[in-house]
PDB file of C-alpha atoms in Angstrom:
ATOM      1  CA  MET F   1      -8.603  19.506  20.010  1.00  0.00           C
ATOM      2  CA  LEU F   2      -8.895  18.846  16.268  1.00  0.00           C
ATOM      3  CA  TRP F   3      -5.105  18.846  16.012  1.00  0.00           C
ATOM      4  CA  ASN F   4      -4.886  16.154  18.694  1.00  0.00           C
ATOM      5  CA  TYR F   5      -7.386  14.055  16.787  1.00  0.00           C
ATOM      6  CA  LEU F   6      -5.345  14.385  13.584  1.00  0.00           C
ATOM      7  CA  THR F   7      -2.005  13.466  15.161  1.00  0.00           C
ATOM      8  CA  PRO F   8      -0.585  10.712  12.937  1.00  0.00           C
ATOM      9  CA  TYR F   9       0.988   7.428  13.942  1.00  0.00           C
ATOM     10  CA  ALA F  10       4.731   8.090  13.707  1.00  0.00           C
ATOM     11  CA  PRO F  11       7.281   5.808  12.034  1.00  0.00           C
ATOM     12  CA  GLU F  12       9.268   3.521  14.311  1.00  0.00           C
ATOM     13  CA  GLN F  13      13.059   3.321  14.288  1.00  0.00           C
ATOM     14  CA  GLN F  14      13.265   0.592  11.644  1.00  0.00           C
ATOM     15  CA  ALA F  15      11.160   2.766   9.342  1.00  0.00           C
ATOM     16  CA  GLN F  16      13.445   5.742   9.902  1.00  0.00           C
ATOM     17  CA  SER F  17      16.447   3.565   9.062  1.00  0.00           C
ATOM     18  CA  ALA F  18      14.852   2.389   5.813  1.00  0.00           C
ATOM     19  CA  LEU F  19      14.639   6.009   4.627  1.00  0.00           C
ATOM     20  CA  ILE F  20      18.401   6.038   4.085  1.00  0.00           C
ATOM     21  CA  SER F  21      19.700   5.115   0.633  1.00  0.00           C
ATOM     22  CA  ALA F  22      21.623   1.856   0.775  1.00  0.00           C
ATOM     23  CA  GLY F  23      22.859  -0.831  -1.573  1.00  0.00           C
ATOM     24  CA  SER F  24      20.913  -0.878  -4.822  1.00  0.00           C
ATOM     25  CA  VAL F  25      18.087   1.440  -3.681  1.00  0.00           C
ATOM     26  CA  ALA F  26      18.147   5.244  -3.756  1.00  0.00           C
ATOM     27  CA  VAL F  27      15.664   6.888  -1.376  1.00  0.00           C
ATOM     28  CA  GLU F  28      14.528  10.457  -2.049  1.00  0.00           C
ATOM     29  CA  GLN F  29      11.677  12.682  -0.896  1.00  0.00           C
ATOM     30  CA  ASN F  30       9.822  15.674  -2.274  1.00  0.00           C
ATOM     31  CA  ASP F  31       6.689  17.431  -1.078  1.00  0.00           C
ATOM     32  CA  ASN F  32       4.397  14.843  -2.639  1.00  0.00           C
ATOM     33  CA  TRP F  33       5.989  11.413  -2.308  1.00  0.00           C
ATOM     34  CA  ILE F  34       8.869   9.284  -1.043  1.00  0.00           C
ATOM     35  CA  SER F  35      10.658   7.346  -3.782  1.00  0.00           C
ATOM     36  CA  PHE F  36      12.575   4.090  -3.470  1.00  0.00           C
ATOM     37  CA  GLU F  37      14.298   3.550  -6.811  1.00  0.00           C
ATOM     38  CA  PRO F  38      16.384   0.466  -7.638  1.00  0.00           C
ATOM     39  CA  ALA F  39      19.539   0.765  -9.701  1.00  0.00           C
ATOM     40  CA  VAL F  40      18.032  -1.704 -12.184  1.00  0.00           C
ATOM     41  CA  VAL F  41      14.263  -1.783 -12.807  1.00  0.00           C
ATOM     42  CA  GLN F  42      12.949  -5.330 -13.184  1.00  0.00           C
ATOM     43  CA  GLY F  43       9.190  -4.929 -13.294  1.00  0.00           C
ATOM     44  CA  ALA F  44       6.222  -2.700 -12.613  1.00  0.00           C
ATOM     45  CA  ALA F  45       6.546   0.272 -10.288  1.00  0.00           C
ATOM     46  CA  VAL F  46       4.356   0.530  -7.187  1.00  0.00           C
ATOM     47  CA  ILE F  47       2.303   3.523  -6.013  1.00  0.00           C
ATOM     48  CA  PHE F  48       1.235   3.276  -2.377  1.00  0.00           C
ATOM     49  CA  TYR F  49      -1.428   5.239  -0.460  1.00  0.00           C
ATOM     50  CA  PRO F  50      -0.903   5.167   3.351  1.00  0.00           C
ATOM     51  CA  GLY F  51      -3.581   4.304   5.899  1.00  0.00           C
ATOM     52  CA  ALA F  52      -5.526   7.066   7.633  1.00  0.00           C
ATOM     53  CA  LEU F  53      -3.437   9.116  10.061  1.00  0.00           C
ATOM     54  CA  VAL F  54      -0.322   7.041   9.417  1.00  0.00           C
ATOM     55  CA  SER F  55       2.876   8.847   8.475  1.00  0.00           C
ATOM     56  CA  PRO F  56       4.012   7.820   4.980  1.00  0.00           C
ATOM     57  CA  GLU F  57       7.482   7.083   6.331  1.00  0.00           C
ATOM     58  CA  ALA F  58       6.000   4.200   8.353  1.00  0.00           C
ATOM     59  CA  TYR F  59       5.786   2.092   5.196  1.00  0.00           C
ATOM     60  CA  SER F  60       9.442   2.536   4.243  1.00  0.00           C
ATOM     61  CA  PRO F  61      10.635  -0.973   5.300  1.00  0.00           C
ATOM     62  CA  LEU F  62       8.088  -2.655   3.005  1.00  0.00           C
ATOM     63  CA  ALA F  63       8.773  -0.154   0.230  1.00  0.00           C
ATOM     64  CA  LYS F  64      12.515  -0.638   0.375  1.00  0.00           C
ATOM     65  CA  SER F  65      12.300  -4.431   0.408  1.00  0.00           C
ATOM     66  CA  ILE F  66      10.180  -4.434  -2.748  1.00  0.00           C
ATOM     67  CA  ALA F  67      12.434  -1.871  -4.429  1.00  0.00           C
ATOM     68  CA  GLU F  68      15.396  -4.147  -3.686  1.00  0.00           C
ATOM     69  CA  ALA F  69      13.709  -6.717  -5.939  1.00  0.00           C
ATOM     70  CA  GLY F  70      13.684  -4.237  -8.836  1.00  0.00           C
ATOM     71  CA  HIS F  71      10.319  -2.504  -8.446  1.00  0.00           C
ATOM     72  CA  PRO F  72      10.392   1.295  -7.987  1.00  0.00           C
ATOM     73  CA  PHE F  73       8.140   2.166  -5.040  1.00  0.00           C
ATOM     74  CA  TYR F  74       6.459   5.530  -4.454  1.00  0.00           C
ATOM     75  CA  ILE F  75       4.685   6.324  -1.175  1.00  0.00           C
ATOM     76  CA  ALA F  76       2.271   9.218  -1.629  1.00  0.00           C
ATOM     77  CA  LYS F  77       2.242  11.987   0.973  1.00  0.00           C
ATOM     78  CA  MET F  78      -1.309  13.030   1.872  1.00  0.00           C
ATOM     79  CA  PRO F  79      -2.521  16.333   3.357  1.00  0.00           C
ATOM     80  CA  LEU F  80      -3.397  15.736   7.032  1.00  0.00           C
ATOM     81  CA  ASN F  81      -2.185  12.141   6.481  1.00  0.00           C
ATOM     82  CA  LEU F  82      -5.576  11.259   5.008  1.00  0.00           C
ATOM     83  CA  ALA F  83      -5.751   9.729   1.517  1.00  0.00           C
ATOM     84  CA  VAL F  84      -9.298  11.024   1.126  1.00  0.00           C
ATOM     85  CA  THR F  85      -7.831  14.548   0.799  1.00  0.00           C
ATOM     86  CA  LYS F  86      -5.794  13.691  -2.314  1.00  0.00           C
ATOM     87  CA  GLY F  87      -7.198  10.680  -4.074  1.00  0.00           C
ATOM     88  CA  ASP F  88      -5.491  11.636  -7.342  1.00  0.00           C
ATOM     89  CA  ALA F  89      -1.978  11.639  -5.849  1.00  0.00           C
ATOM     90  CA  ALA F  90      -1.010   8.875  -8.291  1.00  0.00           C
ATOM     91  CA  ALA F  91      -1.538  11.106 -11.324  1.00  0.00           C
ATOM     92  CA  GLU F  92       1.605  13.181 -10.876  1.00  0.00           C
ATOM     93  CA  ILE F  93       3.748  10.156 -10.009  1.00  0.00           C
ATOM     94  CA  ILE F  94       2.656   8.474 -13.235  1.00  0.00           C
ATOM     95  CA  ARG F  95       3.107  11.665 -15.265  1.00  0.00           C
ATOM     96  CA  VAL F  96       6.731  12.235 -14.253  1.00  0.00           C
ATOM     97  CA  HIS F  97       7.727   8.591 -14.834  1.00  0.00           C
ATOM     98  CA  PRO F  98       6.474   7.998 -18.401  1.00  0.00           C
ATOM     99  CA  LYS F  99       8.754   5.016 -19.052  1.00  0.00           C
ATOM    100  CA  LEU F 100       7.436   2.964 -16.128  1.00  0.00           C
ATOM    101  CA  SER F 101       4.409   0.683 -15.909  1.00  0.00           C
ATOM    102  CA  PHE F 102       2.473   0.848 -12.646  1.00  0.00           C
ATOM    103  CA  VAL F 103       0.391  -0.943 -10.078  1.00  0.00           C
ATOM    104  CA  MET F 104      -1.141   0.904  -7.169  1.00  0.00           C
ATOM    105  CA  GLY F 105      -2.776   0.165  -3.863  1.00  0.00           C
ATOM    106  CA  GLY F 106      -2.669   0.979  -0.205  1.00  0.00           C
ATOM    107  CA  HIS F 107      -3.238   0.145   3.411  1.00  0.00           C
ATOM    108  CA  SER F 108      -6.660   0.514   5.041  1.00  0.00           C
ATOM    109  CA  LEU F 109      -8.281   3.809   3.909  1.00  0.00           C
ATOM    110  CA  GLY F 110      -5.391   4.222   1.487  1.00  0.00           C
ATOM    111  CA  GLY F 111      -6.513   1.136  -0.405  1.00  0.00           C
ATOM    112  CA  VAL F 112     -10.078   2.424  -0.628  1.00  0.00           C
ATOM    113  CA  MET F 113      -8.871   5.667  -2.198  1.00  0.00           C
ATOM    114  CA  ALA F 114      -6.379   3.895  -4.463  1.00  0.00           C
ATOM    115  CA  SER F 115      -9.152   1.722  -5.885  1.00  0.00           C
ATOM    116  CA  ARG F 116     -11.226   4.819  -6.641  1.00  0.00           C
ATOM    117  CA  TYR F 117      -8.369   6.232  -8.695  1.00  0.00           C
ATOM    118  CA  ALA F 118      -7.815   2.878 -10.399  1.00  0.00           C
ATOM    119  CA  ALA F 119     -11.485   2.545 -11.309  1.00  0.00           C
ATOM    120  CA  GLU F 120     -11.320   5.891 -13.121  1.00  0.00           C
ATOM    121  CA  HIS F 121      -7.886   5.354 -14.707  1.00  0.00           C
ATOM    122  CA  ALA F 122      -7.602   1.608 -15.300  1.00  0.00           C
ATOM    123  CA  GLU F 123      -5.794   2.201 -18.587  1.00  0.00           C
ATOM    124  CA  GLN F 124      -2.834   3.674 -16.668  1.00  0.00           C
ATOM    125  CA  LEU F 125      -2.328   0.591 -14.506  1.00  0.00           C
ATOM    126  CA  GLN F 126      -1.556  -3.111 -14.585  1.00  0.00           C
ATOM    127  CA  GLY F 127      -2.984  -3.966 -11.194  1.00  0.00           C
ATOM    128  CA  VAL F 128      -4.284  -2.947  -7.776  1.00  0.00           C
ATOM    129  CA  PHE F 129      -3.431  -4.317  -4.326  1.00  0.00           C
ATOM    130  CA  PHE F 130      -5.139  -4.025  -0.956  1.00  0.00           C
ATOM    131  CA  LEU F 131      -3.440  -4.400   2.435  1.00  0.00           C
ATOM    132  CA  ALA F 132      -6.152  -4.761   5.101  1.00  0.00           C
ATOM    133  CA  SER F 133      -8.449  -2.901   2.753  1.00  0.00           C
ATOM    134  CA  TYR F 134     -11.206  -3.150   0.127  1.00  0.00           C
ATOM    135  CA  PRO F 135     -12.929  -1.097  -2.573  1.00  0.00           C
ATOM    136  CA  ASP F 136     -16.163   0.801  -2.072  1.00  0.00           C
ATOM    137  CA  GLU F 137     -18.787   1.395  -4.784  1.00  0.00           C
ATOM    138  CA  LYS F 138     -16.796   4.312  -6.246  1.00  0.00           C
ATOM    139  CA  GLY F 139     -13.764   2.064  -6.499  1.00  0.00           C
ATOM    140  CA  SER F 140     -15.410  -0.970  -8.063  1.00  0.00           C
ATOM    141  CA  LEU F 141     -12.915  -2.856 -10.229  1.00  0.00           C
ATOM    142  CA  LYS F 142     -15.409  -5.509 -11.294  1.00  0.00           C
ATOM    143  CA  GLY F 143     -15.571  -4.377 -14.903  1.00  0.00           C
ATOM    144  CA  THR F 144     -11.833  -3.961 -15.400  1.00  0.00           C
ATOM    145  CA  THR F 145      -9.139  -6.342 -16.602  1.00  0.00           C
ATOM    146  CA  LEU F 146      -6.774  -5.270 -13.812  1.00  0.00           C
ATOM    147  CA  SER F 147      -4.927  -7.879 -11.779  1.00  0.00           C
ATOM    148  CA  VAL F 148      -5.919  -7.584  -8.103  1.00  0.00           C
ATOM    149  CA  LEU F 149      -4.255  -8.797  -4.890  1.00  0.00           C
ATOM    150  CA  SER F 150      -5.884  -8.600  -1.441  1.00  0.00           C
ATOM    151  CA  LEU F 151      -4.027  -9.326   1.819  1.00  0.00           C
ATOM    152  CA  LEU F 152      -5.628  -9.514   5.268  1.00  0.00           C
ATOM    153  CA  GLY F 153      -4.173 -10.482   8.638  1.00  0.00           C
ATOM    154  CA  THR F 154      -6.059 -13.106  10.632  1.00  0.00           C
ATOM    155  CA  GLU F 155      -5.770 -11.025  13.827  1.00  0.00           C
ATOM    156  CA  ASP F 156      -6.931  -7.724  12.293  1.00  0.00           C
ATOM    157  CA  GLN F 157      -9.491  -6.127  14.622  1.00  0.00           C
ATOM    158  CA  VAL F 158      -9.502  -2.692  12.952  1.00  0.00           C
ATOM    159  CA  ILE F 159     -10.922  -3.472   9.524  1.00  0.00           C
ATOM    160  CA  ASP F 160     -14.706  -3.271   9.076  1.00  0.00           C
ATOM    161  CA  MET F 161     -15.427  -6.858   8.060  1.00  0.00           C
ATOM    162  CA  LYS F 162     -18.903  -6.024   6.761  1.00  0.00           C
ATOM    163  CA  SER F 163     -17.389  -3.503   4.345  1.00  0.00           C
ATOM    164  CA  TYR F 164     -14.574  -5.914   3.503  1.00  0.00           C
ATOM    165  CA  ARG F 165     -17.030  -8.656   2.570  1.00  0.00           C
ATOM    166  CA  ALA F 166     -19.133  -6.223   0.542  1.00  0.00           C
ATOM    167  CA  GLY F 167     -15.979  -5.089  -1.217  1.00  0.00           C
ATOM    168  CA  ARG F 168     -15.218  -8.601  -2.462  1.00  0.00           C
ATOM    169  CA  SER F 169     -18.239  -8.362  -4.760  1.00  0.00           C
ATOM    170  CA  LEU F 170     -16.661  -5.274  -6.353  1.00  0.00           C
ATOM    171  CA  LEU F 171     -13.463  -7.072  -7.365  1.00  0.00           C
ATOM    172  CA  PRO F 172     -12.736  -9.221 -10.445  1.00  0.00           C
ATOM    173  CA  ASP F 173     -13.442 -12.940 -10.183  1.00  0.00           C
ATOM    174  CA  ASN F 174      -9.737 -13.768 -10.547  1.00  0.00           C
ATOM    175  CA  THR F 175      -8.679 -11.613  -7.572  1.00  0.00           C
ATOM    176  CA  LEU F 176      -5.970 -13.264  -5.460  1.00  0.00           C
ATOM    177  CA  TYR F 177      -6.779 -13.374  -1.728  1.00  0.00           C
ATOM    178  CA  TYR F 178      -3.950 -13.968   0.726  1.00  0.00           C
ATOM    179  CA  SER F 179      -4.470 -14.584   4.439  1.00  0.00           C
ATOM    180  CA  VAL F 180      -1.539 -13.404   6.560  1.00  0.00           C
ATOM    181  CA  GLU F 181      -1.632 -15.974   9.364  1.00  0.00           C
ATOM    182  CA  GLY F 182      -1.081 -14.295  12.735  1.00  0.00           C
ATOM    183  CA  GLY F 183      -0.879 -10.836  11.216  1.00  0.00           C
ATOM    184  CA  ASN F 184      -2.870  -7.823  12.378  1.00  0.00           C
ATOM    185  CA  HIS F 185      -3.789  -4.415  10.921  1.00  0.00           C
ATOM    186  CA  ALA F 186      -0.887  -2.217  11.989  1.00  0.00           C
ATOM    187  CA  GLN F 187       2.021  -4.485  11.122  1.00  0.00           C
ATOM    188  CA  PHE F 188       1.663  -3.852   7.397  1.00  0.00           C
ATOM    189  CA  GLY F 189       3.436  -0.646   8.406  1.00  0.00           C
ATOM    190  CA  SER F 190       6.001   0.190  11.083  1.00  0.00           C
ATOM    191  CA  TYR F 191       4.201   2.571  13.422  1.00  0.00           C
ATOM    192  CA  GLY F 192       3.566   0.621  16.600  1.00  0.00           C
ATOM    193  CA  VAL F 193       0.283  -0.448  18.149  1.00  0.00           C
ATOM    194  CA  GLN F 194      -2.959   0.835  16.631  1.00  0.00           C
ATOM    195  CA  LYS F 195      -5.935   1.441  18.901  1.00  0.00           C
ATOM    196  CA  GLY F 196      -8.451  -1.400  18.754  1.00  0.00           C
ATOM    197  CA  ASP F 197      -6.214  -3.762  16.803  1.00  0.00           C
ATOM    198  CA  GLY F 198      -5.806  -7.459  17.535  1.00  0.00           C
ATOM    199  CA  THR F 199      -2.706  -8.904  19.172  1.00  0.00           C
ATOM    200  CA  PRO F 200      -0.435 -10.304  16.452  1.00  0.00           C
ATOM    201  CA  GLU F 201       0.893 -13.844  16.617  1.00  0.00           C
ATOM    202  CA  ILE F 202       3.860 -13.041  14.370  1.00  0.00           C
ATOM    203  CA  SER F 203       6.387 -10.215  14.455  1.00  0.00           C
ATOM    204  CA  GLU F 204       6.165  -7.076  12.346  1.00  0.00           C
ATOM    205  CA  GLU F 205       9.204  -8.258  10.401  1.00  0.00           C
ATOM    206  CA  GLU F 206       7.549 -11.623   9.696  1.00  0.00           C
ATOM    207  CA  GLN F 207       4.299  -9.984   8.588  1.00  0.00           C
ATOM    208  CA  GLN F 208       6.110  -7.676   6.211  1.00  0.00           C
ATOM    209  CA  GLN F 209       8.205 -10.553   4.863  1.00  0.00           C
ATOM    210  CA  LEU F 210       5.007 -12.476   4.063  1.00  0.00           C
ATOM    211  CA  THR F 211       3.532  -9.338   2.512  1.00  0.00           C
ATOM    212  CA  LYS F 212       6.633  -8.771   0.403  1.00  0.00           C
ATOM    213  CA  SER F 213       6.643 -12.381  -0.808  1.00  0.00           C
ATOM    214  CA  ALA F 214       2.967 -12.258  -1.798  1.00  0.00           C
ATOM    215  CA  MET F 215       3.405  -8.934  -3.579  1.00  0.00           C
ATOM    216  CA  LEU F 216       6.523 -10.037  -5.460  1.00  0.00           C
ATOM    217  CA  ASP F 217       4.841 -13.270  -6.589  1.00  0.00           C
ATOM    218  CA  TRP F 218       1.892 -11.218  -7.835  1.00  0.00           C
ATOM    219  CA  LEU F 219       4.089  -8.611  -9.528  1.00  0.00           C
ATOM    220  CA  SER F 220       6.114 -11.295 -11.305  1.00  0.00           C
ATOM    221  CA  ASN F 221       2.950 -12.724 -12.867  1.00  0.00           C
ATOM    222  CA  LEU F 222       1.496  -9.496 -14.231  1.00  0.00           C
ATOM    223  CA  LYS F 223       0.608  -9.696 -17.903  1.00  0.00           C
TER     224      LYS F 223
END
């Protein structure tokens, strides 16, 4: 019964396709992360924590599109597909890539856990991003100089809005908030319909294109 409860949302076909190296991006996997590395690095690298019970592969279309713009992208693999089980997953990624500068963030629960790591290790990072997510008290970034980006779909019915609103008080005053018009919770990844989510008014491809554009604008303005 527990195993049924912990069954993750699987990647859809477009996510599987994005796991194949193509063009300027080399895709590789090890036991701890999936890497999307551009032939020429043109900015900060990205560490990504998946949402709860979502296969890391489900975020490969977004990862690859950002890597194509010159930003190495590393999706952390979590035990049981729960970021809460390995909140320090970023540490090893940073350690083995000493020449790169980093931002980190995540989707849903992944963003909560990413902000906790960032709060403890702000000196290792340039910024933090949240996709349908927010910090909790342990992940407060209020006292840091990190650049922060927060994206939320207007049709998201999964996120706890009370916690989201409370989380805004834990972010720097210059945090950038971006409303994804017509977007929902699940379409930040490519894993199909999530239970309890709102009906999107835009396609998954459109939502991820808007997400990519917002992230690239933010990444290009990092100090």
